[in-house]
Coordinates of C-alpha atoms in Angstrom, one line a residue:
A1 CA 36.3 92.2 150.2
P2 CA 39.6 91.8 148.5
E3 CA 40.2 88.4 146.7
H4 CA 42.9 87.2 149.2
V5 CA 40.6 88.0 152.2
I6 CA 37.8 86.0 150.6
E7 CA 40.0 83.0 150.0
N8 CA 41.4 83.2 153.6
V9 CA 37.8 83.2 155.0
K10 CA 36.9 80.2 152.9
A11 CA 40.1 78.4 154.0
M12 CA 39.3 79.1 157.7
A13 CA 35.7 78.0 157.3
K14 CA 36.9 74.8 155.7
A15 CA 39.4 74.2 158.5
T16 CA 36.9 74.9 161.2
A17 CA 34.5 72.4 159.7
K18 CA 37.3 69.8 159.8
F19 CA 39.0 70.6 163.1
G20 CA 36.3 72.3 165.1
D21 CA 37.7 74.6 167.8
D22 CA 41.2 73.1 167.8
Q23 CA 43.1 76.4 167.9
K24 CA 46.5 74.7 167.3
K25 CA 45.2 73.2 164.0
L26 CA 43.5 76.5 163.0
R27 CA 46.7 78.5 163.5
Q28 CA 48.4 76.2 161.1
V29 CA 46.1 77.2 158.2
V30 CA 48.3 79.0 155.6
K31 CA 46.8 82.3 154.7
K32 CA 47.2 83.9 151.3
K33 CA 49.1 87.1 151.4
P34 CA 47.9 90.3 149.6
P35 CA 49.6 91.0 146.2
E36 CA 52.7 93.2 146.3
G37 CA 51.8 96.9 146.5
F38 CA 48.3 96.1 147.5
V39 CA 46.5 98.9 149.4
S40 CA 44.4 97.2 152.1
W41 CA 40.7 97.7 152.2
G42 CA 37.7 95.9 153.7
E43 CA 34.8 96.4 156.1
P44 CA 36.9 98.5 158.6
T45 CA 37.8 100.7 155.7
F46 CA 34.1 101.1 154.8
N47 CA 33.1 101.9 158.4
R48 CA 35.9 104.5 158.7
L49 CA 34.7 106.2 155.6
V50 CA 31.1 106.3 156.8
E51 CA 31.9 107.5 160.3
S52 CA 34.7 110.0 159.7
V53 CA 34.3 113.7 158.9
P54 CA 34.4 114.3 155.1
D55 CA 37.4 116.2 153.8
P56 CA 36.5 119.7 152.6
L57 CA 36.0 120.1 148.9
T58 CA 38.7 122.0 147.2
S59 CA 38.7 123.7 143.8
S60 CA 40.9 122.3 141.1
F61 CA 40.4 124.9 138.4
T62 CA 43.0 125.1 135.7
V63 CA 43.5 127.0 132.4
T64 CA 44.4 125.3 129.1
H65 CA 45.3 126.2 125.5
A66 CA 41.9 125.0 124.3
M67 CA 40.1 127.2 126.9
L68 CA 41.9 130.3 125.8
M69 CA 41.4 129.5 122.1
N70 CA 37.6 129.2 122.7
L71 CA 37.7 132.6 124.5
M72 CA 39.4 134.2 121.6
E73 CA 37.0 132.7 119.1
R74 CA 33.9 134.2 120.6
P75 CA 32.7 137.8 120.3
G76 CA 33.9 140.3 122.9
D77 CA 37.2 141.3 124.5
P78 CA 39.0 138.0 125.3
F79 CA 41.1 139.6 127.9
A80 CA 38.1 140.8 129.9
A81 CA 36.5 137.4 129.5
A82 CA 39.6 135.6 130.7
R83 CA 39.9 138.0 133.7
R84 CA 36.4 137.2 134.8
L85 CA 37.0 133.4 134.3
L86 CA 40.2 133.5 136.3
T87 CA 39.0 135.6 139.2
E88 CA 35.3 134.6 139.6
N89 CA 36.0 131.0 140.8
H90 CA 36.6 129.1 144.0
E91 CA 40.4 129.2 143.9
S92 CA 42.4 131.1 146.5
R93 CA 43.8 134.5 145.6
P94 CA 47.4 133.1 145.3
S95 CA 46.1 130.3 143.0
Q96 CA 44.2 132.8 140.9
L97 CA 47.3 134.9 140.4
R98 CA 49.2 131.7 139.3
L99 CA 46.4 130.9 136.9
M100 CA 46.5 134.4 135.4
K101 CA 50.3 134.1 135.0
K102 CA 49.8 130.8 133.3
A103 CA 47.1 132.2 131.0
L104 CA 49.4 135.0 130.0
G105 CA 52.1 132.5 129.2
I106 CA 49.8 130.5 127.0
Y107 CA 48.6 133.7 125.2
R108 CA 52.3 134.6 124.5
E109 CA 53.0 131.1 123.3
L110 CA 50.1 131.3 120.8
L111 CA 51.3 134.6 119.6
A112 CA 54.9 133.3 119.1
A113 CA 53.5 130.3 117.2
E114 CA 51.6 132.8 115.0
V115 CA 48.4 130.9 115.6
I116 CA 46.8 134.2 116.7
E117 CA 47.6 137.9 116.1
R118 CA 46.5 141.2 117.6
I119 CA 43.9 143.1 115.5
P120 CA 45.0 146.7 114.9
A121 CA 42.7 149.2 116.5
G122 CA 41.6 150.5 113.1
E123 CA 40.5 147.0 112.0
Q124 CA 38.5 146.1 115.1
G125 CA 34.8 145.5 114.5
A126 CA 31.7 146.0 116.5
D127 CA 32.0 142.5 118.0
G128 CA 34.8 143.7 120.3
R129 CA 37.4 141.1 119.3
T130 CA 41.0 142.2 119.7
V131 CA 42.8 139.1 118.5
R132 CA 42.1 136.6 115.7
L133 CA 43.3 133.3 114.3
T134 CA 45.9 133.5 111.5
V135 CA 45.6 129.9 110.1
H136 CA 42.8 128.1 108.4
L137 CA 41.5 125.5 110.9
Q138 CA 39.0 122.8 110.5
P139 CA 35.7 123.3 112.5
N140 CA 36.7 120.7 115.2
F141 CA 40.2 122.2 115.7
A142 CA 41.4 122.1 119.3
L143 CA 44.7 122.3 121.0
N144 CA 44.5 119.2 123.2
Q145 CA 48.1 119.0 124.3
P146 CA 50.3 121.7 125.9
L147 CA 52.8 121.3 123.0
S148 CA 50.2 121.4 120.2
P149 CA 51.1 125.0 119.2
F150 CA 54.7 123.8 118.7
A151 CA 53.4 120.9 116.7
L152 CA 51.5 123.3 114.5
A153 CA 54.6 125.4 113.9
A154 CA 56.8 122.3 113.4
L155 CA 54.5 121.0 110.6
E156 CA 55.8 123.9 108.5
L157 CA 59.2 122.3 108.5
L158 CA 58.0 119.2 106.6
D159 CA 58.1 118.8 102.9
P160 CA 54.6 118.1 101.6
E161 CA 56.1 116.5 98.5
S162 CA 58.1 114.0 100.5
P163 CA 56.9 110.4 100.2
S164 CA 57.2 110.2 104.0
Y165 CA 55.1 113.3 104.6
A166 CA 52.1 111.6 106.1
L167 CA 54.3 109.6 108.5
D168 CA 56.4 112.6 109.4
V169 CA 53.2 114.5 110.4
V170 CA 52.3 111.6 112.6
S171 CA 55.8 111.7 114.2
V172 CA 55.4 115.5 114.9
I173 CA 52.1 114.8 116.6
E174 CA 53.4 111.8 118.5
A175 CA 56.3 113.8 119.9
T176 CA 53.7 116.1 121.7
L177 CA 51.9 113.2 123.4
E178 CA 52.7 111.8 126.8
K179 CA 55.0 108.8 126.9
P180 CA 53.3 105.4 127.1
R181 CA 56.2 104.0 129.1
Q182 CA 55.1 100.3 128.9
I183 CA 55.0 100.5 125.1
L184 CA 58.4 102.3 124.8
S185 CA 60.0 99.9 127.2
A186 CA 58.7 97.0 125.1
Q187 CA 60.0 98.6 121.9
Q188 CA 63.4 99.2 123.5
K189 CA 63.6 95.6 124.7
K190 CA 62.7 94.4 121.2
A191 CA 65.3 96.7 119.6
R192 CA 68.0 95.6 122.0
G193 CA 67.2 92.0 121.4
E194 CA 67.5 92.4 117.6
A195 CA 70.7 94.5 118.1
V196 CA 72.4 91.8 120.2
A197 CA 71.5 89.1 117.6
A198 CA 73.0 91.2 114.8
M199 CA 76.2 92.0 116.9
K200 CA 76.7 88.3 117.7
A201 CA 76.3 87.5 114.0
D202 CA 79.0 90.1 113.3
G203 CA 81.3 88.5 115.9
I204 CA 81.4 91.5 118.2
D205 CA 82.8 90.6 121.7
Y206 CA 80.7 90.8 124.8
D207 CA 82.1 93.9 126.4
Q208 CA 81.8 95.9 123.1
R209 CA 78.3 94.6 122.7
M210 CA 77.3 95.8 126.1
A211 CA 78.8 99.2 125.5
M212 CA 77.0 99.6 122.1
L213 CA 73.8 98.3 123.6
D214 CA 73.5 101.4 125.9
E215 CA 72.9 103.5 122.7
V216 CA 70.0 101.3 121.5
T217 CA 66.6 102.7 122.4
Y218 CA 63.0 102.8 121.1
P219 CA 62.5 104.4 117.7
Q220 CA 62.4 108.2 117.8
P221 CA 61.7 109.6 114.2
L222 CA 62.7 113.2 113.5
A223 CA 64.2 113.5 117.0
E224 CA 67.1 115.7 115.9
I225 CA 65.1 118.1 113.7
L226 CA 62.3 118.4 116.3
G227 CA 64.8 118.8 119.1
D228 CA 66.5 121.7 117.3
A229 CA 63.2 123.3 116.4
F230 CA 62.0 123.0 120.0
E231 CA 65.0 124.8 121.3
V232 CA 64.4 127.7 118.9
Y233 CA 60.7 127.7 119.7
R234 CA 61.3 127.7 123.4
K235 CA 63.3 130.9 123.2
A236 CA 60.3 132.7 121.8
A237 CA 57.9 130.8 124.1
P238 CA 59.6 130.1 127.4
W239 CA 56.4 128.8 128.8
V240 CA 56.8 125.5 126.9
G241 CA 60.0 124.8 128.9
D242 CA 57.7 123.3 131.6
F243 CA 56.9 120.5 129.2
E244 CA 59.0 117.7 127.6
L245 CA 59.1 117.0 123.9
A246 CA 59.0 113.2 123.5
P247 CA 59.8 111.9 120.0
K248 CA 58.5 108.3 119.7
S249 CA 56.9 106.0 117.2
V250 CA 53.9 103.9 118.1
V251 CA 51.3 104.8 115.5
R252 CA 54.1 105.2 112.9
D253 CA 55.7 101.9 113.9
M254 CA 52.4 100.0 113.7
Y255 CA 51.6 101.5 110.3
E256 CA 55.1 100.9 108.9
R257 CA 55.0 97.3 110.0
A258 CA 51.5 97.0 108.5
M259 CA 50.2 95.5 111.7
N260 CA 46.7 95.6 113.2
F261 CA 46.1 96.1 116.9
G262 CA 46.3 92.4 117.9
E263 CA 49.5 91.8 115.9
F264 CA 51.2 94.9 117.4
V265 CA 50.3 93.8 120.9
Q266 CA 51.6 90.3 120.3
F267 CA 54.7 91.4 118.5
Y268 CA 55.8 93.5 121.5
G269 CA 54.4 91.3 124.3
L270 CA 51.9 93.9 125.5
A271 CA 49.0 91.7 126.4
R272 CA 48.9 93.0 129.9
S273 CA 49.0 96.6 128.7
E274 CA 46.4 96.5 125.9
G275 CA 44.4 99.3 127.5
I276 CA 47.4 101.6 127.6
V277 CA 48.1 100.8 123.9
L278 CA 44.5 101.5 122.9
R279 CA 44.2 104.8 124.9
Y280 CA 47.4 106.0 123.4
L281 CA 46.2 105.3 119.9
A282 CA 42.9 107.0 120.7
D283 CA 44.8 110.1 121.9
A284 CA 46.9 110.1 118.8
F285 CA 43.9 110.0 116.6
K286 CA 42.2 112.9 118.4
A287 CA 45.4 114.9 118.2
L288 CA 45.7 114.3 114.5
R289 CA 42.1 115.2 113.9
Q290 CA 42.2 118.3 115.9
T291 CA 45.7 119.7 115.4
V292 CA 46.5 119.3 111.7
P293 CA 45.0 122.2 109.7
Q294 CA 42.8 121.3 106.7
D295 CA 45.2 122.7 104.2
M296 CA 48.0 120.4 105.3
L297 CA 45.7 117.3 105.1
R298 CA 47.2 115.5 102.1
E299 CA 45.3 112.4 100.7
D300 CA 47.6 109.8 102.2
L301 CA 47.5 111.6 105.6
A302 CA 43.7 111.6 105.5
D303 CA 43.8 107.8 104.7
L304 CA 46.2 107.2 107.6
T305 CA 44.0 109.2 110.0
A306 CA 40.9 107.3 108.9
W307 CA 42.7 104.0 109.4
L308 CA 43.8 104.9 112.9
G309 CA 40.3 106.0 113.9
E310 CA 38.7 102.9 112.6
L311 CA 41.3 100.7 114.2
V312 CA 40.5 102.2 117.6
R313 CA 36.7 102.1 117.0
Q314 CA 36.7 98.4 116.0
V315 CA 38.6 97.5 119.3
D316 CA 36.6 99.7 121.6
S317 CA 34.2 102.3 120.1
S318 CA 33.5 103.9 123.5
L319 CA 36.9 105.6 123.4
L320 CA 35.8 107.7 120.5
D321 CA 31.9 107.8 120.6
E322 CA 31.5 110.3 123.4
W323 CA 34.3 112.5 122.1
E324 CA 32.7 112.6 118.6
E325 CA 29.3 113.3 120.1
L326 CA 30.7 116.3 121.9
A327 CA 32.6 117.4 118.8
S328 CA 29.6 117.2 116.6
G329 CA 27.2 118.8 119.2
A330 CA 24.9 115.7 119.1
A331 CA 22.9 114.7 122.2
P332 CA 25.0 112.4 124.4
T333 CA 24.0 108.7 124.7
P334 CA 22.4 108.1 128.2
H335 CA 24.8 106.3 130.5
D336 CA 22.2 103.7 131.4
A337 CA 21.7 102.8 127.8
P338 CA 23.8 99.9 126.4
P339 CA 26.5 101.2 124.1
P340 CA 25.7 100.8 120.4
P341 CA 27.9 98.3 118.5
P342 CA 30.6 99.9 116.3
P343 CA 29.6 100.6 112.7
S344 CA 30.5 97.8 110.2
L345 CA 34.2 98.0 109.3
T346 CA 33.5 97.9 105.6
S347 CA 31.2 100.9 105.7
N348 CA 34.3 103.1 106.3
I349 CA 35.7 102.5 102.8
R350 CA 38.7 104.8 103.2
A351 CA 39.9 103.2 106.4
F352 CA 39.1 99.7 105.2
R353 CA 41.1 100.1 102.0
V354 CA 44.1 101.2 104.1
M355 CA 43.7 98.1 106.3
V356 CA 43.6 95.9 103.2
R357 CA 46.7 97.7 101.8
N358 CA 48.5 97.1 105.2
E359 CA 47.6 93.4 105.2
M360 CA 48.9 93.0 101.7
F361 CA 52.1 95.0 102.3
R362 CA 52.8 93.0 105.5
R363 CA 53.1 90.0 103.3
V364 CA 55.4 91.9 100.9
E365 CA 57.7 92.8 103.8
L366 CA 57.8 89.2 105.0
F367 CA 58.4 88.1 101.4
A368 CA 61.4 90.5 101.2
D369 CA 62.7 89.0 104.5
E370 CA 62.3 85.5 102.9
D371 CA 60.4 84.6 106.1
A372 CA 58.3 81.7 104.8
A373 CA 57.5 80.5 108.4
A374 CA 55.8 83.9 109.3
L375 CA 54.0 83.9 105.9
G376 CA 52.8 80.4 106.6
E377 CA 51.4 81.4 110.0
L378 CA 49.4 84.2 108.3
D379 CA 48.0 82.2 105.4
G380 CA 48.2 78.6 106.4
G381 CA 44.4 78.6 106.8
S382 CA 43.9 79.5 103.2
G383 CA 46.2 76.8 101.9
W384 CA 49.4 78.8 101.8
G385 CA 51.6 77.2 104.4
A386 CA 55.4 77.7 104.8
D387 CA 56.3 75.1 102.1
R388 CA 54.1 76.7 99.5
W389 CA 55.6 80.1 100.3
E390 CA 59.1 78.6 100.1
D391 CA 58.3 77.6 96.5
A392 CA 57.0 81.1 95.6
L393 CA 60.2 82.7 97.2
D394 CA 62.4 80.4 95.2
D395 CA 60.6 81.2 91.9
Y396 CA 60.8 84.9 92.5
F397 CA 64.4 85.1 93.6
D398 CA 65.5 82.9 90.7
E399 CA 64.5 85.9 88.6
H400 CA 65.3 88.9 90.9
D401 CA 67.9 89.6 93.5
D402 CA 65.7 91.9 95.6
I403 CA 62.2 93.3 96.2
G404 CA 61.4 96.9 97.1
T405 CA 59.7 97.8 100.4
G406 CA 60.0 101.6 100.3
P407 CA 57.3 104.2 99.8
D408 CA 56.9 103.4 96.1
A409 CA 56.4 99.7 96.8
R410 CA 53.7 100.6 99.3
G411 CA 52.0 103.2 97.1
P412 CA 48.5 102.8 95.8
G413 CA 49.9 102.5 92.3
L414 CA 51.0 98.9 93.0
L415 CA 47.8 97.7 94.6
I416 CA 44.8 96.8 92.4
I417 CA 41.5 96.4 94.2
T418 CA 38.4 95.1 92.3
E419 CA 35.3 95.5 94.4
E420 CA 32.7 92.8 94.0
R421 CA 29.6 92.0 96.0
G422 CA 30.7 90.4 99.2
V423 CA 34.3 90.1 98.2
W424 CA 37.2 92.2 97.0
K425 CA 39.7 90.8 94.5
V426 CA 43.2 92.2 95.3
R427 CA 46.5 92.2 93.5
Q428 CA 49.6 93.5 95.3
I429 CA 52.3 94.0 92.7
F430 CA 55.9 93.6 93.7
D431 CA 58.4 96.5 93.2
D432 CA 61.1 94.3 91.5
P433 CA 64.5 95.9 90.7
A434 CA 63.9 95.5 87.0
G435 CA 60.7 97.5 87.1
N436 CA 58.8 94.8 85.3
H437 CA 56.0 94.8 87.9
D438 CA 54.8 91.4 86.7
W439 CA 55.2 89.5 90.0
G440 CA 52.7 89.9 92.8
I441 CA 50.3 88.4 95.4
S442 CA 46.7 87.8 94.5
A443 CA 44.1 87.6 97.3
E444 CA 40.5 87.8 98.2
V445 CA 39.0 89.9 101.0
D446 CA 35.9 88.5 102.7
L447 CA 33.8 91.5 103.5
A448 CA 31.3 89.8 105.8
E449 CA 34.0 88.1 107.9
S450 CA 35.9 91.4 108.0
D451 CA 32.9 93.0 109.5
A452 CA 32.5 90.2 112.0
T453 CA 36.1 90.3 113.2
G454 CA 36.8 94.0 113.0
T455 CA 39.9 93.5 110.8
A456 CA 40.5 93.0 107.1
V457 CA 40.3 89.2 106.4
V458 CA 42.6 88.5 103.5
R459 CA 43.0 85.1 101.9
V460 CA 45.9 84.6 99.5
T461 CA 45.0 82.8 96.3
D462 CA 48.2 83.0 94.3
V463 CA 51.8 84.3 94.2
N464 CA 52.9 84.4 90.6
R465 CA 54.2 86.2 87.6
L466 CA 51.5 87.4 85.2

């Protein structure tokens, strides 16, 4: 029974024991109301389900990009195979016709995106194929989202030599995913709060602040370039007009802020929506793994993808385990067997190095903001409270006016990791304006504790000039 019903029964039983059959007293017992929006259920609901005539089963067949890609990959005429698939099912004839129209639209979309091409009659082989892929794809390639073909085409617009290339690829992929509205709402609320504080500090009056605040929203990287590209793409592939391009920054925001899962949830006040955050991150990881072609997978993008997958896996490995089993062709784990624990965090060296780099760079960003209080919260347990960070800030800014936090400051060239048994010794070098690179943060990474907690455990040992 629902919780409020159980509590009401207990309250009535308690009142009956106290007042007996005194109906006047019993009617005065305050009953707990169901929560707002609650759909009532209970024993009458159960009896109605048991006794009523079952609803007839109805087919819910649909056709997807991945389905057609699989048909085109296998030997034989894909058009004949698609025709059989779309007509030999339990859908009604009108529904079958709609599905065939949708399949034709997807096929034209893939052609327009130059993901596939028709094979000239003179080049067709004995296997009966009439279309072929035109790009080099990894073995586990799949078009998971309706806008994945657009994402594949939009990746060509990016500059592989740009320092922000890896994050720009993430932004292209994120723009094709469904909107996680709770996350975007929290990001907008945070952005507006920061904007109001900045406008008050600048002395902007209330009415003007309110007018300007309407323009503040959640971060949308590459929104203009992707929007323009989508309009052009839609002319050649009108089928995609049924779907919405949604530029947003969740994975990118988390990475740029050098946050782990818990820090991101706390920063945006998403404790009641942790599951939504985690599912979105898992979807983004799958889309990255399956949409970005191998020849576009630069080293820093591979690092970011590995970091994202390990972050999800350490929070809840079940979100990826079954998917990876299916992708690899391995035998699925029986449902009655307990799920295996996630692999140790430090066994994924690539992802763990990114986590360590993020932890160190988060301290660099807070150092640049001169936020000794936040630094003290991070490292108070290792003896680096706010006062000690204040001293380090004073010493550094006595010599330099600024500290870099751009791509160069975050690059692997300014992070030295010495791997020892059970511990890593780390030195994060500051990108000072003079280019001396003599100031930095020294720290130790406890590998055993990192495995136990599922996050990189970093303990600052010094902040100094060498």
